[in-house]
Amino acid sequence: MDLLIFDLDGTLIDSKLDLAHSVNATRAHLGLAPIDNECVYSYVGNGAQVLIRKALGPEYTDEQVEAALKYFLAYYRQHMLDYTTLYPGVRECLDRLRGEGVQMAVLTNKPVRFSSDILRGLGVFDHFLRVYGGNSFEQKKPHPMGVEKLLEESGVPRERTLMVGDSGVDIRTARNAGIRACGVTYGFQPETFAEEAPDFLVDTAAELAELVIASRSAAKGVPT
């Protein structure tokens, strides 16, 4: 595996609290009661607009959702690093993979400016060949457009590429692009793997690094 394409929320970063607080700040702005944090977490993965649409409910018009989304993004912009951290072992995993010469990229449905700034704030932005967000292309995940662009830019063939994510959205993205997928069980929505089964499952970032390095050693005929 020569190219790893990472999801962001629930895969590299634990952003649960900042997202939940921002969603409930938006609801409070509209005079609504807060919703349970776990409910917010289940809405994450398809972009900010879908998150806000689900958090408000079907009775809100598209215009009202757009206004609420604007408020949410402004609030989240100010609070997106209040509690957000890298998951345990992620920094070490990224360092190790970079040392092994593995190319890495981020493909998330979160807006690209927010994604890049969070990765910079956490000190790992420079590990990645590219960081692409939900507004980087005409289509979001699970459309394969972002993966196709990364394959083109990296020069890595499909069979040497791995998508890493915490939800069925990431697995569908990999399937649509004809690449393999690895699910992380510590993220937001591991229950979705029951319907969208990944090729590999890991419980920790350290286990992911071992998996990738072992695959590269096997390809070179080096005993692991």
PDB file of C-alpha atoms in Angstrom:
ATOM      1  CA  MET A   1       0.000   0.000   0.000  1.00  0.00           C
ATOM      2  CA  ASP A   2       1.686   3.140  -1.264  1.00  0.00           C
ATOM      3  CA  LEU A   3      -1.175   5.639  -0.861  1.00  0.00           C
ATOM      4  CA  LEU A   4      -3.471   5.991   2.144  1.00  0.00           C
ATOM      5  CA  ILE A   5      -6.542   8.199   1.789  1.00  0.00           C
ATOM      6  CA  PHE A   6      -7.891   9.139   5.215  1.00  0.00           C
ATOM      7  CA  ASP A   7     -11.283  10.346   6.288  1.00  0.00           C
ATOM      8  CA  LEU A   8     -10.979  13.099   8.916  1.00  0.00           C
ATOM      9  CA  ASP A   9     -13.716  13.200  11.606  1.00  0.00           C
ATOM     10  CA  GLY A  10     -13.861   9.915  13.469  1.00  0.00           C
ATOM     11  CA  THR A  11     -10.725   8.615  11.760  1.00  0.00           C
ATOM     12  CA  LEU A  12      -7.851  11.013  12.388  1.00  0.00           C
ATOM     13  CA  ILE A  13      -9.526  13.440  14.777  1.00  0.00           C
ATOM     14  CA  ASP A  14     -11.975  13.143  17.646  1.00  0.00           C
ATOM     15  CA  SER A  15     -14.118  16.201  16.943  1.00  0.00           C
ATOM     16  CA  LYS A  16     -17.292  14.942  18.599  1.00  0.00           C
ATOM     17  CA  LEU A  17     -17.721  17.545  21.310  1.00  0.00           C
ATOM     18  CA  ASP A  18     -16.963  20.569  19.146  1.00  0.00           C
ATOM     19  CA  LEU A  19     -19.448  19.377  16.527  1.00  0.00           C
ATOM     20  CA  ALA A  20     -22.144  18.646  19.107  1.00  0.00           C
ATOM     21  CA  HIS A  21     -21.639  21.981  20.846  1.00  0.00           C
ATOM     22  CA  SER A  22     -21.803  23.830  17.533  1.00  0.00           C
ATOM     23  CA  VAL A  23     -24.968  22.020  16.449  1.00  0.00           C
ATOM     24  CA  ASN A  24     -26.654  22.781  19.751  1.00  0.00           C
ATOM     25  CA  ALA A  25     -25.484  26.398  19.661  1.00  0.00           C
ATOM     26  CA  THR A  26     -27.211  26.609  16.277  1.00  0.00           C
ATOM     27  CA  ARG A  27     -30.389  25.099  17.690  1.00  0.00           C
ATOM     28  CA  ALA A  28     -30.262  27.520  20.622  1.00  0.00           C
ATOM     29  CA  HIS A  29     -29.887  30.400  18.142  1.00  0.00           C
ATOM     30  CA  LEU A  30     -33.166  29.232  16.610  1.00  0.00           C
ATOM     31  CA  GLY A  31     -34.858  28.898  19.998  1.00  0.00           C
ATOM     32  CA  LEU A  32     -34.726  25.106  19.992  1.00  0.00           C
ATOM     33  CA  ALA A  33     -33.788  22.771  22.824  1.00  0.00           C
ATOM     34  CA  PRO A  34     -30.501  20.868  22.595  1.00  0.00           C
ATOM     35  CA  ILE A  35     -30.379  17.342  21.228  1.00  0.00           C
ATOM     36  CA  ASP A  36     -28.345  14.476  22.618  1.00  0.00           C
ATOM     37  CA  ASN A  37     -24.671  14.437  21.667  1.00  0.00           C
ATOM     38  CA  GLU A  38     -24.868  10.830  20.469  1.00  0.00           C
ATOM     39  CA  CYS A  39     -27.628  11.848  18.095  1.00  0.00           C
ATOM     40  CA  VAL A  40     -25.397  14.550  16.624  1.00  0.00           C
ATOM     41  CA  TYR A  41     -22.562  12.069  16.157  1.00  0.00           C
ATOM     42  CA  SER A  42     -24.828   9.781  14.138  1.00  0.00           C
ATOM     43  CA  TYR A  43     -25.491  12.638  11.696  1.00  0.00           C
ATOM     44  CA  VAL A  44     -21.815  13.239  10.871  1.00  0.00           C
ATOM     45  CA  GLY A  45     -20.250  11.967   7.648  1.00  0.00           C
ATOM     46  CA  ASN A  46     -22.140  13.456   4.717  1.00  0.00           C
ATOM     47  CA  GLY A  47     -21.149  17.100   5.066  1.00  0.00           C
ATOM     48  CA  ALA A  48     -22.233  20.108   7.111  1.00  0.00           C
ATOM     49  CA  GLN A  49     -25.435  20.760   5.190  1.00  0.00           C
ATOM     50  CA  VAL A  50     -26.723  17.226   5.788  1.00  0.00           C
ATOM     51  CA  LEU A  51     -25.686  17.495   9.437  1.00  0.00           C
ATOM     52  CA  ILE A  52     -27.720  20.663   9.952  1.00  0.00           C
ATOM     53  CA  ARG A  53     -30.663  19.361   7.940  1.00  0.00           C
ATOM     54  CA  LYS A  54     -30.869  16.287  10.171  1.00  0.00           C
ATOM     55  CA  ALA A  55     -30.297  18.309  13.342  1.00  0.00           C
ATOM     56  CA  LEU A  56     -33.223  20.623  12.533  1.00  0.00           C
ATOM     57  CA  GLY A  57     -35.691  18.166  11.061  1.00  0.00           C
ATOM     58  CA  PRO A  58     -37.879  17.997   7.952  1.00  0.00           C
ATOM     59  CA  GLU A  59     -40.177  20.873   8.959  1.00  0.00           C
ATOM     60  CA  TYR A  60     -37.462  23.423   8.196  1.00  0.00           C
ATOM     61  CA  THR A  61     -37.326  24.849   4.663  1.00  0.00           C
ATOM     62  CA  ASP A  62     -34.212  24.797   2.509  1.00  0.00           C
ATOM     63  CA  GLU A  63     -33.838  28.540   3.079  1.00  0.00           C
ATOM     64  CA  GLN A  64     -34.010  28.113   6.856  1.00  0.00           C
ATOM     65  CA  VAL A  65     -31.476  25.285   6.728  1.00  0.00           C
ATOM     66  CA  GLU A  66     -29.103  27.457   4.691  1.00  0.00           C
ATOM     67  CA  ALA A  67     -29.400  30.282   7.224  1.00  0.00           C
ATOM     68  CA  ALA A  68     -28.798  27.856  10.082  1.00  0.00           C
ATOM     69  CA  LEU A  69     -25.828  26.354   8.226  1.00  0.00           C
ATOM     70  CA  LYS A  70     -24.265  29.798   7.905  1.00  0.00           C
ATOM     71  CA  TYR A  71     -24.581  30.307  11.663  1.00  0.00           C
ATOM     72  CA  PHE A  72     -23.251  26.816  12.388  1.00  0.00           C
ATOM     73  CA  LEU A  73     -20.168  27.296  10.210  1.00  0.00           C
ATOM     74  CA  ALA A  74     -19.383  30.675  11.768  1.00  0.00           C
ATOM     75  CA  TYR A  75     -19.741  29.262  15.292  1.00  0.00           C
ATOM     76  CA  TYR A  76     -17.790  26.106  14.503  1.00  0.00           C
ATOM     77  CA  ARG A  77     -15.024  28.150  12.926  1.00  0.00           C
ATOM     78  CA  GLN A  78     -14.461  29.819  16.300  1.00  0.00           C
ATOM     79  CA  HIS A  79     -14.723  26.633  18.363  1.00  0.00           C
ATOM     80  CA  MET A  80     -13.444  23.798  16.153  1.00  0.00           C
ATOM     81  CA  LEU A  81     -10.299  23.296  18.242  1.00  0.00           C
ATOM     82  CA  ASP A  82     -11.814  23.751  21.704  1.00  0.00           C
ATOM     83  CA  TYR A  83     -11.851  20.020  22.415  1.00  0.00           C
ATOM     84  CA  THR A  84     -10.825  18.380  19.131  1.00  0.00           C
ATOM     85  CA  THR A  85      -7.725  16.180  19.310  1.00  0.00           C
ATOM     86  CA  LEU A  86      -5.971  13.517  17.300  1.00  0.00           C
ATOM     87  CA  TYR A  87      -7.041  10.037  18.303  1.00  0.00           C
ATOM     88  CA  PRO A  88      -4.489   8.168  20.430  1.00  0.00           C
ATOM     89  CA  GLY A  89      -1.574   6.941  18.351  1.00  0.00           C
ATOM     90  CA  VAL A  90      -2.510   8.854  15.199  1.00  0.00           C
ATOM     91  CA  ARG A  91       0.473  11.193  15.282  1.00  0.00           C
ATOM     92  CA  GLU A  92       2.861   8.276  15.783  1.00  0.00           C
ATOM     93  CA  CYS A  93       1.143   6.339  12.992  1.00  0.00           C
ATOM     94  CA  LEU A  94       1.467   9.236  10.561  1.00  0.00           C
ATOM     95  CA  ASP A  95       5.113   9.767  11.499  1.00  0.00           C
ATOM     96  CA  ARG A  96       5.889   6.103  11.007  1.00  0.00           C
ATOM     97  CA  LEU A  97       4.137   5.848   7.659  1.00  0.00           C
ATOM     98  CA  ARG A  98       5.813   8.991   6.380  1.00  0.00           C
ATOM     99  CA  GLY A  99       9.149   7.527   7.446  1.00  0.00           C
ATOM    100  CA  GLU A 100       8.334   4.433   5.385  1.00  0.00           C
ATOM    101  CA  GLY A 101       7.716   6.576   2.311  1.00  0.00           C
ATOM    102  CA  VAL A 102       3.941   6.049   2.221  1.00  0.00           C
ATOM    103  CA  GLN A 103       2.028   8.869   0.532  1.00  0.00           C
ATOM    104  CA  MET A 104      -0.980  10.090   2.510  1.00  0.00           C
ATOM    105  CA  ALA A 105      -3.957  12.318   1.782  1.00  0.00           C
ATOM    106  CA  VAL A 106      -7.187  13.415   3.454  1.00  0.00           C
ATOM    107  CA  LEU A 107     -10.550  13.181   1.715  1.00  0.00           C
ATOM    108  CA  THR A 108     -13.398  14.402   3.912  1.00  0.00           C
ATOM    109  CA  ASN A 109     -16.883  15.820   3.449  1.00  0.00           C
ATOM    110  CA  LYS A 110     -16.023  18.593   5.908  1.00  0.00           C
ATOM    111  CA  PRO A 111     -15.312  21.972   4.205  1.00  0.00           C
ATOM    112  CA  VAL A 112     -11.694  22.033   3.068  1.00  0.00           C
ATOM    113  CA  ARG A 113     -10.732  25.275   4.833  1.00  0.00           C
ATOM    114  CA  PHE A 114     -11.886  23.932   8.192  1.00  0.00           C
ATOM    115  CA  SER A 115     -10.185  20.596   7.569  1.00  0.00           C
ATOM    116  CA  SER A 116      -6.857  22.153   6.655  1.00  0.00           C
ATOM    117  CA  ASP A 117      -6.919  24.558   9.581  1.00  0.00           C
ATOM    118  CA  ILE A 118      -7.710  21.796  12.074  1.00  0.00           C
ATOM    119  CA  LEU A 119      -4.840  19.664  10.766  1.00  0.00           C
ATOM    120  CA  ARG A 120      -2.512  22.667  10.956  1.00  0.00           C
ATOM    121  CA  GLY A 121      -3.694  23.415  14.481  1.00  0.00           C
ATOM    122  CA  LEU A 122      -2.956  19.833  15.503  1.00  0.00           C
ATOM    123  CA  GLY A 123       0.458  19.916  13.836  1.00  0.00           C
ATOM    124  CA  VAL A 124       0.002  17.210  11.181  1.00  0.00           C
ATOM    125  CA  PHE A 125      -0.996  19.097   8.014  1.00  0.00           C
ATOM    126  CA  ASP A 126       2.429  18.609   6.435  1.00  0.00           C
ATOM    127  CA  HIS A 127       2.111  14.832   6.562  1.00  0.00           C
ATOM    128  CA  PHE A 128      -0.350  14.894   3.673  1.00  0.00           C
ATOM    129  CA  LEU A 129       0.119  15.129  -0.062  1.00  0.00           C
ATOM    130  CA  ARG A 130      -3.299  16.786  -0.353  1.00  0.00           C
ATOM    131  CA  VAL A 131      -6.223  17.691   1.878  1.00  0.00           C
ATOM    132  CA  TYR A 132      -9.541  17.713   0.027  1.00  0.00           C
ATOM    133  CA  GLY A 133     -12.890  18.607   1.556  1.00  0.00           C
ATOM    134  CA  GLY A 134     -16.559  18.408   0.747  1.00  0.00           C
ATOM    135  CA  ASN A 135     -16.376  21.584  -1.329  1.00  0.00           C
ATOM    136  CA  SER A 136     -13.219  20.628  -3.242  1.00  0.00           C
ATOM    137  CA  PHE A 137     -15.147  18.793  -5.970  1.00  0.00           C
ATOM    138  CA  GLU A 138     -18.559  18.840  -7.608  1.00  0.00           C
ATOM    139  CA  GLN A 139     -19.486  15.649  -5.743  1.00  0.00           C
ATOM    140  CA  LYS A 140     -18.865  14.587  -2.132  1.00  0.00           C
ATOM    141  CA  LYS A 141     -18.071  11.105  -0.876  1.00  0.00           C
ATOM    142  CA  PRO A 142     -19.209   8.432  -1.575  1.00  0.00           C
ATOM    143  CA  HIS A 143     -18.715   9.692  -5.138  1.00  0.00           C
ATOM    144  CA  PRO A 144     -15.253   8.511  -6.256  1.00  0.00           C
ATOM    145  CA  MET A 145     -14.272  11.862  -7.791  1.00  0.00           C
ATOM    146  CA  GLY A 146     -11.890  12.783  -4.959  1.00  0.00           C
ATOM    147  CA  VAL A 147     -10.202   9.384  -4.981  1.00  0.00           C
ATOM    148  CA  GLU A 148      -9.742   9.563  -8.739  1.00  0.00           C
ATOM    149  CA  LYS A 149      -8.019  12.944  -8.405  1.00  0.00           C
ATOM    150  CA  LEU A 150      -5.692  11.622  -5.718  1.00  0.00           C
ATOM    151  CA  LEU A 151      -4.802   8.575  -7.796  1.00  0.00           C
ATOM    152  CA  GLU A 152      -3.940  10.893 -10.672  1.00  0.00           C
ATOM    153  CA  GLU A 153      -1.874  13.250  -8.519  1.00  0.00           C
ATOM    154  CA  SER A 154       0.015  10.570  -6.605  1.00  0.00           C
ATOM    155  CA  GLY A 155       0.683   8.259  -9.523  1.00  0.00           C
ATOM    156  CA  VAL A 156      -0.168   5.281  -7.299  1.00  0.00           C
ATOM    157  CA  PRO A 157      -2.227   2.458  -8.880  1.00  0.00           C
ATOM    158  CA  ARG A 158      -5.586   1.435  -7.444  1.00  0.00           C
ATOM    159  CA  GLU A 159      -4.321  -1.886  -6.158  1.00  0.00           C
ATOM    160  CA  ARG A 160      -1.728  -0.083  -4.001  1.00  0.00           C
ATOM    161  CA  THR A 161      -4.225   2.408  -2.545  1.00  0.00           C
ATOM    162  CA  LEU A 162      -6.219   2.128   0.689  1.00  0.00           C
ATOM    163  CA  MET A 163      -9.145   4.227   1.934  1.00  0.00           C
ATOM    164  CA  VAL A 164      -9.248   4.535   5.744  1.00  0.00           C
ATOM    165  CA  GLY A 165     -12.444   5.636   7.468  1.00  0.00           C
ATOM    166  CA  ASP A 166     -14.879   5.170  10.325  1.00  0.00           C
ATOM    167  CA  SER A 167     -18.180   4.769   8.474  1.00  0.00           C
ATOM    168  CA  GLY A 168     -20.019   3.124   5.633  1.00  0.00           C
ATOM    169  CA  VAL A 169     -19.661   6.334   3.606  1.00  0.00           C
ATOM    170  CA  ASP A 170     -15.906   5.741   3.395  1.00  0.00           C
ATOM    171  CA  ILE A 171     -16.325   2.086   2.484  1.00  0.00           C
ATOM    172  CA  ARG A 172     -18.775   2.977  -0.303  1.00  0.00           C
ATOM    173  CA  THR A 173     -16.333   5.593  -1.547  1.00  0.00           C
ATOM    174  CA  ALA A 174     -13.628   2.956  -1.808  1.00  0.00           C
ATOM    175  CA  ARG A 175     -15.948   0.510  -3.550  1.00  0.00           C
ATOM    176  CA  ASN A 176     -17.050   3.168  -6.038  1.00  0.00           C
ATOM    177  CA  ALA A 177     -13.414   3.928  -6.826  1.00  0.00           C
ATOM    178  CA  GLY A 178     -12.298   0.308  -7.065  1.00  0.00           C
ATOM    179  CA  ILE A 179      -9.826   0.476  -4.165  1.00  0.00           C
ATOM    180  CA  ARG A 180      -9.548  -1.378  -0.865  1.00  0.00           C
ATOM    181  CA  ALA A 181     -10.943  -0.043   2.388  1.00  0.00           C
ATOM    182  CA  CYS A 182      -9.920  -0.210   6.032  1.00  0.00           C
ATOM    183  CA  GLY A 183     -12.396   0.577   8.785  1.00  0.00           C
ATOM    184  CA  VAL A 184     -11.391   1.942  12.180  1.00  0.00           C
ATOM    185  CA  THR A 185     -13.522   0.698  15.048  1.00  0.00           C
ATOM    186  CA  TYR A 186     -12.837   3.637  17.392  1.00  0.00           C
ATOM    187  CA  GLY A 187     -14.630   6.282  15.322  1.00  0.00           C
ATOM    188  CA  PHE A 188     -18.116   7.771  15.126  1.00  0.00           C
ATOM    189  CA  GLN A 189     -20.068   5.094  13.260  1.00  0.00           C
ATOM    190  CA  PRO A 190     -18.443   1.634  13.356  1.00  0.00           C
ATOM    191  CA  GLU A 191     -21.921   0.083  13.427  1.00  0.00           C
ATOM    192  CA  THR A 192     -22.315   1.036   9.759  1.00  0.00           C
ATOM    193  CA  PHE A 193     -19.672  -1.550   8.839  1.00  0.00           C
ATOM    194  CA  ALA A 194     -22.360  -4.202   9.293  1.00  0.00           C
ATOM    195  CA  GLU A 195     -23.873  -3.083   5.999  1.00  0.00           C
ATOM    196  CA  GLU A 196     -20.708  -1.785   4.327  1.00  0.00           C
ATOM    197  CA  ALA A 197     -17.995  -4.299   5.184  1.00  0.00           C
ATOM    198  CA  PRO A 198     -14.396  -3.082   4.813  1.00  0.00           C
ATOM    199  CA  ASP A 199     -11.533  -5.278   3.605  1.00  0.00           C
ATOM    200  CA  PHE A 200      -9.713  -4.704   6.892  1.00  0.00           C
ATOM    201  CA  LEU A 201     -10.679  -3.602  10.397  1.00  0.00           C
ATOM    202  CA  VAL A 202      -8.306  -2.051  12.929  1.00  0.00           C
ATOM    203  CA  ASP A 203      -8.890  -1.058  16.517  1.00  0.00           C
ATOM    204  CA  THR A 204      -6.017   1.431  16.800  1.00  0.00           C
ATOM    205  CA  ALA A 205      -3.878   3.703  14.659  1.00  0.00           C
ATOM    206  CA  ALA A 206      -0.837   1.628  15.632  1.00  0.00           C
ATOM    207  CA  GLU A 207      -2.538  -1.459  14.188  1.00  0.00           C
ATOM    208  CA  LEU A 208      -3.122   0.424  10.932  1.00  0.00           C
ATOM    209  CA  ALA A 209       0.567   1.300  10.665  1.00  0.00           C
ATOM    210  CA  GLU A 210       1.508  -2.348  11.233  1.00  0.00           C
ATOM    211  CA  LEU A 211      -0.965  -3.484   8.571  1.00  0.00           C
ATOM    212  CA  VAL A 212       0.386  -1.086   5.959  1.00  0.00           C
ATOM    213  CA  ILE A 213       4.052  -1.741   6.699  1.00  0.00           C
ATOM    214  CA  ALA A 214       3.484  -5.497   6.634  1.00  0.00           C
ATOM    215  CA  SER A 215       1.777  -5.239   3.243  1.00  0.00           C
ATOM    216  CA  ARG A 216       4.710  -3.274   1.831  1.00  0.00           C
ATOM    217  CA  SER A 217       7.229  -5.725   3.244  1.00  0.00           C
ATOM    218  CA  ALA A 218       5.297  -8.657   1.771  1.00  0.00           C
ATOM    219  CA  ALA A 219       5.215  -6.957  -1.644  1.00  0.00           C
ATOM    220  CA  LYS A 220       9.001  -6.614  -1.493  1.00  0.00           C
ATOM    221  CA  GLY A 221       9.486 -10.176  -0.295  1.00  0.00           C
ATOM    222  CA  VAL A 222      10.816  -9.047   3.084  1.00  0.00           C
ATOM    223  CA  PRO A 223       9.885 -11.261   6.080  1.00  0.00           C
ATOM    224  CA  THR A 224       7.620  -9.456   8.573  1.00  0.00           C
TER     225      THR A 224
END
